[in-house]
Each structure stands twice: as C-alpha cells, then as structure tokens.
Short mmCIF file of N, CA, C and O in Angstrom, two decimals:
data_model
loop_
_atom_site.label_atom_id
_atom_site.label_comp_id
_atom_site.label_asym_id
_atom_site.label_seq_id
_atom_site.Cartn_x
_atom_site.Cartn_y
_atom_site.Cartn_z
N UNK B 1 187.95 234.99 206.66
CA UNK B 1 189.36 235.24 206.83
C UNK B 1 189.91 236.05 205.66
O UNK B 1 190.67 236.97 205.86
N UNK B 2 189.48 235.72 204.43
CA UNK B 2 189.96 236.45 203.26
C UNK B 2 189.51 237.92 203.31
O UNK B 2 190.28 238.81 202.91
N UNK B 3 188.31 238.16 203.79
CA UNK B 3 187.83 239.52 203.89
C UNK B 3 188.63 240.33 204.90
O UNK B 3 188.91 241.51 204.70
N UNK B 4 189.04 239.69 205.98
CA UNK B 4 189.88 240.34 206.98
C UNK B 4 191.21 240.74 206.36
O UNK B 4 191.74 241.83 206.60
N UNK B 5 191.81 239.84 205.57
CA UNK B 5 193.08 240.13 204.90
C UNK B 5 192.89 241.26 203.89
O UNK B 5 193.77 242.11 203.70
N UNK B 6 191.76 241.26 203.18
CA UNK B 6 191.48 242.32 202.22
C UNK B 6 191.37 243.67 202.94
O UNK B 6 191.94 244.68 202.46
N UNK B 7 190.73 243.68 204.09
CA UNK B 7 190.63 244.92 204.88
C UNK B 7 192.03 245.38 205.34
O UNK B 7 192.34 246.58 205.28
N UNK B 8 192.86 244.43 205.77
CA UNK B 8 194.22 244.76 206.18
C UNK B 8 195.03 245.34 205.01
O UNK B 8 195.79 246.27 205.18
N UNK B 9 194.87 244.71 203.83
CA UNK B 9 195.56 245.20 202.63
C UNK B 9 195.13 246.63 202.32
O UNK B 9 195.97 247.47 201.99
N UNK B 10 193.85 246.89 202.43
CA UNK B 10 193.35 248.23 202.16
C UNK B 10 193.97 249.25 203.14
O UNK B 10 194.34 250.34 202.77
N UNK B 11 194.07 248.85 204.41
CA UNK B 11 194.70 249.73 205.41
C UNK B 11 196.17 249.99 205.06
O UNK B 11 196.66 251.11 205.23
N UNK B 12 196.86 248.99 204.56
CA UNK B 12 198.27 249.15 204.16
C UNK B 12 198.35 250.10 202.97
O UNK B 12 199.24 250.99 202.93
N UNK B 13 197.46 249.97 201.99
CA UNK B 13 197.49 250.85 200.82
C UNK B 13 197.27 252.31 201.26
O UNK B 13 197.92 253.22 200.73
N UNK B 14 196.41 252.51 202.26
CA UNK B 14 196.18 253.88 202.76
C UNK B 14 197.44 254.36 203.51
O UNK B 14 197.91 255.49 203.28
N UNK B 15 197.96 253.52 204.37
CA UNK B 15 199.13 253.93 205.18
C UNK B 15 200.37 254.20 204.33
O UNK B 15 201.18 255.04 204.69
N UNK B 16 200.50 253.52 203.20
CA UNK B 16 201.64 253.74 202.30
C UNK B 16 201.39 254.89 201.35
O UNK B 16 202.27 255.23 200.54
N UNK B 17 200.17 255.45 201.33
CA UNK B 17 199.90 256.60 200.48
C UNK B 17 199.49 256.27 199.07
O UNK B 17 199.42 257.14 198.22
N UNK B 18 199.22 255.00 198.77
CA UNK B 18 198.79 254.64 197.40
C UNK B 18 197.34 255.02 197.11
O UNK B 18 196.97 255.25 195.96
N UNK B 19 196.51 255.05 198.17
CA UNK B 19 195.15 255.54 198.06
C UNK B 19 194.85 256.41 199.25
O UNK B 19 195.51 256.29 200.28
N UNK B 20 193.85 257.29 199.11
CA UNK B 20 193.53 258.20 200.20
C UNK B 20 192.63 257.55 201.25
O UNK B 20 192.78 257.80 202.44
N UNK B 21 191.66 256.77 200.78
CA UNK B 21 190.70 256.15 201.71
C UNK B 21 190.14 254.91 201.04
O UNK B 21 190.22 254.72 199.83
N UNK B 22 189.57 254.03 201.89
CA UNK B 22 188.97 252.81 201.38
C UNK B 22 187.73 252.47 202.23
O UNK B 22 187.64 252.89 203.39
N UNK B 23 186.80 251.80 201.61
CA UNK B 23 185.59 251.41 202.31
C UNK B 23 185.06 250.12 201.70
O UNK B 23 185.00 249.99 200.46
N UNK B 24 184.74 249.13 202.54
CA UNK B 24 184.14 247.89 202.05
C UNK B 24 182.68 247.83 202.46
O UNK B 24 182.34 248.15 203.59
N UNK B 25 181.85 247.43 201.51
CA UNK B 25 180.42 247.34 201.81
C UNK B 25 180.15 246.21 202.81
O UNK B 25 180.89 245.25 202.90
N UNK B 26 179.08 246.39 203.55
CA UNK B 26 178.69 245.38 204.52
C UNK B 26 178.16 244.15 203.79
O UNK B 26 177.62 244.24 202.69
N UNK B 27 178.37 242.99 204.38
CA UNK B 27 177.94 241.73 203.78
C UNK B 27 176.80 241.18 204.60
O UNK B 27 176.94 240.96 205.80
N UNK B 28 175.68 240.92 203.95
CA UNK B 28 174.52 240.35 204.60
C UNK B 28 174.84 238.94 205.12
O UNK B 28 175.39 238.13 204.37
N UNK B 29 174.52 238.66 206.35
CA UNK B 29 174.82 237.37 206.96
C UNK B 29 174.15 236.20 206.22
O UNK B 29 174.76 235.13 206.09
N UNK B 30 172.93 236.40 205.71
CA UNK B 30 172.27 235.33 204.99
C UNK B 30 172.98 235.02 203.68
O UNK B 30 173.14 233.86 203.30
N UNK B 31 173.39 236.05 202.97
CA UNK B 31 174.13 235.83 201.72
C UNK B 31 175.48 235.16 201.97
O UNK B 31 175.90 234.29 201.20
N UNK B 32 176.15 235.53 203.05
CA UNK B 32 177.41 234.90 203.41
C UNK B 32 177.20 233.43 203.72
O UNK B 32 177.98 232.59 203.26
N UNK B 33 176.15 233.12 204.47
CA UNK B 33 175.86 231.71 204.76
C UNK B 33 175.56 230.92 203.49
O UNK B 33 176.01 229.79 203.35
N UNK B 34 174.76 231.50 202.58
CA UNK B 34 174.48 230.86 201.31
C UNK B 34 175.74 230.59 200.53
O UNK B 34 175.94 229.53 199.92
N UNK B 35 176.68 231.56 200.53
CA UNK B 35 177.95 231.39 199.81
C UNK B 35 178.78 230.29 200.44
O UNK B 35 179.38 229.48 199.74
N UNK B 36 178.82 230.27 201.78
CA UNK B 36 179.60 229.22 202.48
C UNK B 36 179.06 227.84 202.14
O UNK B 36 179.84 226.89 201.95
N UNK B 37 177.76 227.72 202.01
CA UNK B 37 177.10 226.45 201.69
C UNK B 37 177.03 226.21 200.19
O UNK B 37 176.42 225.26 199.75
N UNK B 38 177.68 227.07 199.41
CA UNK B 38 177.75 226.95 197.95
C UNK B 38 176.36 227.01 197.32
O UNK B 38 176.05 226.31 196.37
N UNK B 39 175.52 227.87 197.85
CA UNK B 39 174.16 228.04 197.33
C UNK B 39 174.00 229.34 196.55
O UNK B 39 172.95 229.60 195.95
N UNK B 40 174.99 230.18 196.58
CA UNK B 40 174.88 231.45 195.86
C UNK B 40 176.22 232.17 195.80
O UNK B 40 177.20 231.77 196.43
N UNK B 41 176.24 233.24 195.01
CA UNK B 41 177.45 234.05 194.88
C UNK B 41 177.50 235.07 196.00
O UNK B 41 176.48 235.45 196.58
N UNK B 42 178.71 235.54 196.25
CA UNK B 42 178.89 236.59 197.25
C UNK B 42 179.45 237.81 196.53
O UNK B 42 180.49 237.70 195.88
N UNK B 43 178.76 238.91 196.67
CA UNK B 43 179.22 240.12 196.02
C UNK B 43 179.35 241.23 197.05
O UNK B 43 178.49 241.39 197.92
N UNK B 44 180.46 241.93 196.96
CA UNK B 44 180.67 243.06 197.87
C UNK B 44 181.52 244.09 197.12
O UNK B 44 182.13 243.82 196.10
N UNK B 45 181.51 245.31 197.65
CA UNK B 45 182.25 246.39 197.01
C UNK B 45 183.36 246.85 197.93
O UNK B 45 183.19 246.92 199.15
N UNK B 46 184.50 247.17 197.30
CA UNK B 46 185.61 247.79 198.01
C UNK B 46 185.91 249.06 197.23
O UNK B 46 186.35 249.01 196.07
N UNK B 47 185.64 250.19 197.85
CA UNK B 47 185.90 251.49 197.22
C UNK B 47 187.32 251.93 197.54
O UNK B 47 187.74 251.93 198.72
N UNK B 48 188.08 252.28 196.52
CA UNK B 48 189.42 252.83 196.68
C UNK B 48 189.36 254.27 196.24
O UNK B 48 189.22 254.57 195.06
N UNK B 49 189.46 255.20 197.17
CA UNK B 49 189.32 256.60 196.88
C UNK B 49 190.68 257.28 196.85
O UNK B 49 191.54 257.03 197.71
N UNK B 50 190.89 258.13 195.86
CA UNK B 50 192.14 258.88 195.82
C UNK B 50 193.31 258.07 195.37
O UNK B 50 194.41 258.22 195.89
N UNK B 51 193.15 257.19 194.38
CA UNK B 51 194.21 256.37 193.85
C UNK B 51 195.25 257.25 193.21
O UNK B 51 194.97 258.01 192.27
N UNK B 52 196.51 257.20 193.69
CA UNK B 52 197.54 258.09 193.18
C UNK B 52 197.93 257.75 191.75
O UNK B 52 198.53 258.56 191.05
N UNK B 53 197.59 256.57 191.29
CA UNK B 53 197.94 256.18 189.90
C UNK B 53 196.87 256.59 188.90
O UNK B 53 197.04 256.35 187.70
N UNK B 54 195.79 257.24 189.35
CA UNK B 54 194.69 257.59 188.44
C UNK B 54 195.13 258.52 187.31
O UNK B 54 194.74 258.31 186.17
N UNK B 55 195.94 259.51 187.60
CA UNK B 55 196.43 260.41 186.56
C UNK B 55 197.23 259.67 185.48
O UNK B 55 197.09 259.90 184.29
N UNK B 56 198.10 258.78 185.94
CA UNK B 56 198.89 258.01 184.96
C UNK B 56 198.01 257.06 184.17
O UNK B 56 198.23 256.86 182.96
N UNK B 57 196.98 256.49 184.79
CA UNK B 57 196.06 255.62 184.07
C UNK B 57 195.34 256.42 182.97
O UNK B 57 195.23 255.93 181.85
N UNK B 58 194.89 257.60 183.31
CA UNK B 58 194.18 258.44 182.35
C UNK B 58 195.09 258.83 181.18
O UNK B 58 194.69 258.78 180.03
N UNK B 59 196.31 259.22 181.50
CA UNK B 59 197.26 259.60 180.47
C UNK B 59 197.56 258.44 179.52
O UNK B 59 197.56 258.60 178.30
N UNK B 60 197.76 257.26 180.07
CA UNK B 60 198.03 256.07 179.23
C UNK B 60 196.84 255.74 178.36
O UNK B 60 196.99 255.39 177.19
N UNK B 61 195.64 255.88 178.91
CA UNK B 61 194.42 255.62 178.10
C UNK B 61 194.33 256.61 176.95
O UNK B 61 193.99 256.23 175.83
N UNK B 62 194.59 257.89 177.25
CA UNK B 62 194.54 258.92 176.20
C UNK B 62 195.56 258.68 175.10
O UNK B 62 195.34 259.07 173.95
N UNK B 63 196.67 258.03 175.41
CA UNK B 63 197.70 257.76 174.44
C UNK B 63 197.45 256.45 173.71
O UNK B 63 198.26 256.03 172.89
N UNK B 64 196.37 255.76 174.05
CA UNK B 64 196.02 254.55 173.35
C UNK B 64 196.54 253.26 173.95
O UNK B 64 196.34 252.19 173.40
N UNK B 65 197.20 253.35 175.09
CA UNK B 65 197.72 252.13 175.72
C UNK B 65 196.58 251.40 176.43
O UNK B 65 195.65 252.01 176.93
N UNK B 66 196.72 250.10 176.53
CA UNK B 66 195.68 249.31 177.21
C UNK B 66 196.23 248.70 178.51
O UNK B 66 195.64 247.81 179.06
N UNK B 67 197.35 249.20 178.97
CA UNK B 67 197.93 248.73 180.22
C UNK B 67 197.80 249.84 181.24
O UNK B 67 198.34 250.93 181.05
N UNK B 68 197.06 249.60 182.29
CA UNK B 68 196.82 250.62 183.28
C UNK B 68 197.34 250.17 184.65
O UNK B 68 196.92 249.13 185.15
N UNK B 69 198.21 250.94 185.25
CA UNK B 69 198.76 250.54 186.56
C UNK B 69 197.79 250.85 187.69
O UNK B 69 197.75 251.97 188.20
N UNK B 70 196.97 249.90 188.03
CA UNK B 70 196.04 250.05 189.14
C UNK B 70 196.47 249.09 190.22
O UNK B 70 195.93 248.00 190.37
N UNK B 71 197.45 249.50 191.01
CA UNK B 71 198.09 248.60 191.96
C UNK B 71 197.13 248.07 193.03
O UNK B 71 197.19 246.92 193.39
N UNK B 72 196.28 248.94 193.52
CA UNK B 72 195.32 248.52 194.55
C UNK B 72 194.42 247.43 194.05
O UNK B 72 194.19 246.42 194.73
N UNK B 73 193.85 247.59 192.85
CA UNK B 73 192.95 246.62 192.28
C UNK B 73 193.67 245.28 192.07
O UNK B 73 193.16 244.21 192.44
N UNK B 74 194.86 245.31 191.51
CA UNK B 74 195.63 244.09 191.25
C UNK B 74 195.98 243.40 192.55
O UNK B 74 195.88 242.19 192.68
N UNK B 75 196.35 244.15 193.56
CA UNK B 75 196.74 243.56 194.84
C UNK B 75 195.54 242.88 195.51
O UNK B 75 195.65 241.78 196.04
N UNK B 76 194.38 243.53 195.48
CA UNK B 76 193.18 242.95 196.09
C UNK B 76 192.73 241.70 195.34
O UNK B 76 192.39 240.68 195.95
N UNK B 77 192.72 241.76 194.01
CA UNK B 77 192.32 240.59 193.22
C UNK B 77 193.28 239.43 193.46
O UNK B 77 192.84 238.29 193.62
N UNK B 78 194.58 239.70 193.51
CA UNK B 78 195.55 238.65 193.76
C UNK B 78 195.35 238.02 195.13
O UNK B 78 195.41 236.82 195.31
N UNK B 79 195.09 238.87 196.13
CA UNK B 79 194.87 238.36 197.49
C UNK B 79 193.64 237.47 197.55
O UNK B 79 193.72 236.35 198.09
N UNK B 80 192.54 237.92 196.96
CA UNK B 80 191.32 237.09 196.99
C UNK B 80 191.48 235.80 196.22
O UNK B 80 191.02 234.75 196.63
N UNK B 81 192.18 235.85 195.07
CA UNK B 81 192.40 234.64 194.29
C UNK B 81 193.29 233.66 195.05
O UNK B 81 193.08 232.45 194.95
N UNK B 82 194.26 234.16 195.78
CA UNK B 82 195.14 233.30 196.56
C UNK B 82 194.42 232.71 197.76
O UNK B 82 194.58 231.51 198.06
N UNK B 83 193.65 233.52 198.45
CA UNK B 83 192.97 233.07 199.67
C UNK B 83 191.77 232.16 199.37
O UNK B 83 191.42 231.34 200.18
N UNK B 84 191.18 232.32 198.19
CA UNK B 84 190.00 231.55 197.81
C UNK B 84 190.22 230.85 196.49
O UNK B 84 189.60 231.17 195.50
N UNK B 85 191.15 229.87 196.46
CA UNK B 85 191.51 229.26 195.17
C UNK B 85 190.41 228.54 194.42
O UNK B 85 190.43 228.42 193.23
N UNK B 86 189.41 228.06 195.15
CA UNK B 86 188.30 227.35 194.49
C UNK B 86 187.22 228.28 193.99
O UNK B 86 186.28 227.87 193.36
N UNK B 87 187.35 229.58 194.29
CA UNK B 87 186.37 230.56 193.87
C UNK B 87 186.89 231.44 192.78
O UNK B 87 188.10 231.61 192.65
N UNK B 88 186.00 232.06 192.04
CA UNK B 88 186.38 232.99 191.02
C UNK B 88 186.23 234.40 191.57
O UNK B 88 185.11 234.79 191.94
N UNK B 89 187.31 235.14 191.65
CA UNK B 89 187.26 236.53 192.11
C UNK B 89 187.33 237.43 190.92
O UNK B 89 188.30 237.42 190.15
N UNK B 90 186.26 238.16 190.66
CA UNK B 90 186.27 239.10 189.55
C UNK B 90 186.05 240.51 190.09
O UNK B 90 185.38 240.73 191.08
N UNK B 91 186.65 241.45 189.38
CA UNK B 91 186.62 242.81 189.80
C UNK B 91 186.11 243.69 188.66
O UNK B 91 186.57 243.55 187.52
N UNK B 92 185.17 244.54 188.96
CA UNK B 92 184.68 245.52 187.99
C UNK B 92 185.16 246.89 188.43
O UNK B 92 185.01 247.25 189.59
N UNK B 93 185.76 247.60 187.51
CA UNK B 93 186.27 248.93 187.84
C UNK B 93 185.33 250.00 187.30
O UNK B 93 184.76 249.87 186.21
N UNK B 94 185.17 251.02 188.04
CA UNK B 94 184.50 252.22 187.54
C UNK B 94 185.07 253.42 188.29
O UNK B 94 185.57 253.32 189.39
N UNK B 95 185.03 254.54 187.63
CA UNK B 95 185.55 255.78 188.18
C UNK B 95 184.43 256.77 188.36
O UNK B 95 183.58 256.91 187.47
N UNK B 96 184.38 257.40 189.50
CA UNK B 96 183.39 258.44 189.72
C UNK B 96 184.14 259.80 189.69
O UNK B 96 185.05 260.02 190.49
N UNK B 97 183.78 260.64 188.76
CA UNK B 97 184.41 261.94 188.64
C UNK B 97 183.57 262.93 189.43
O UNK B 97 182.45 263.23 189.06
N UNK B 98 184.12 263.40 190.55
CA UNK B 98 183.34 264.32 191.38
C UNK B 98 183.92 265.71 191.36
O UNK B 98 185.03 265.95 191.06
#
C-alpha cells in the first residue's frame, strides 16, 4: 500500500511540474515476502528526473549552505515514514550529470 501511495505522489510531482519524470525500480517478490515476514530489508530505487529545484540546490551548495530544498525527496521520505512507522525509511541521494 505504501508503494502505491509513493507512486501516486510521484505522479503528482510530475503533474505539478516539480519533476520531469519518475521511475521506481521493480521489487522482487521473494525479497518483498522476506521483508513482510521481517526476515530482510527491502530496498528499491525511485528516480526523480528533471527536479526543478536542482539549480537552487547547486547554488546554495556553492555558497556554503547545507540546506537544500529537495521537495520530492522530502515528500517521499515523509510519506514512507508515515505509512510504515515501524520501519526505518532512509534515502540516499545522488545526481547524474548527463
């Protein structure tokens, strides 16, 4: 259910113009079952392409600030933390310069 809401949130971010495109990696059924039975961690990727805040993030970093407005990342992490309160939702950020 939480993954469905995360997909919906990504669609909203695209429709509102905050990101250009999004893609979530497929989740292996065996790994999902292990996670449900608390036998392992569940890891998946959500790519946010064309984040409109990227230029402001870069500018703030260049000026030495450590506060970066990444609204999509914050919204997804907040959603997963709310939907899965007994689980730890962690997000790793990386940028691909193409």
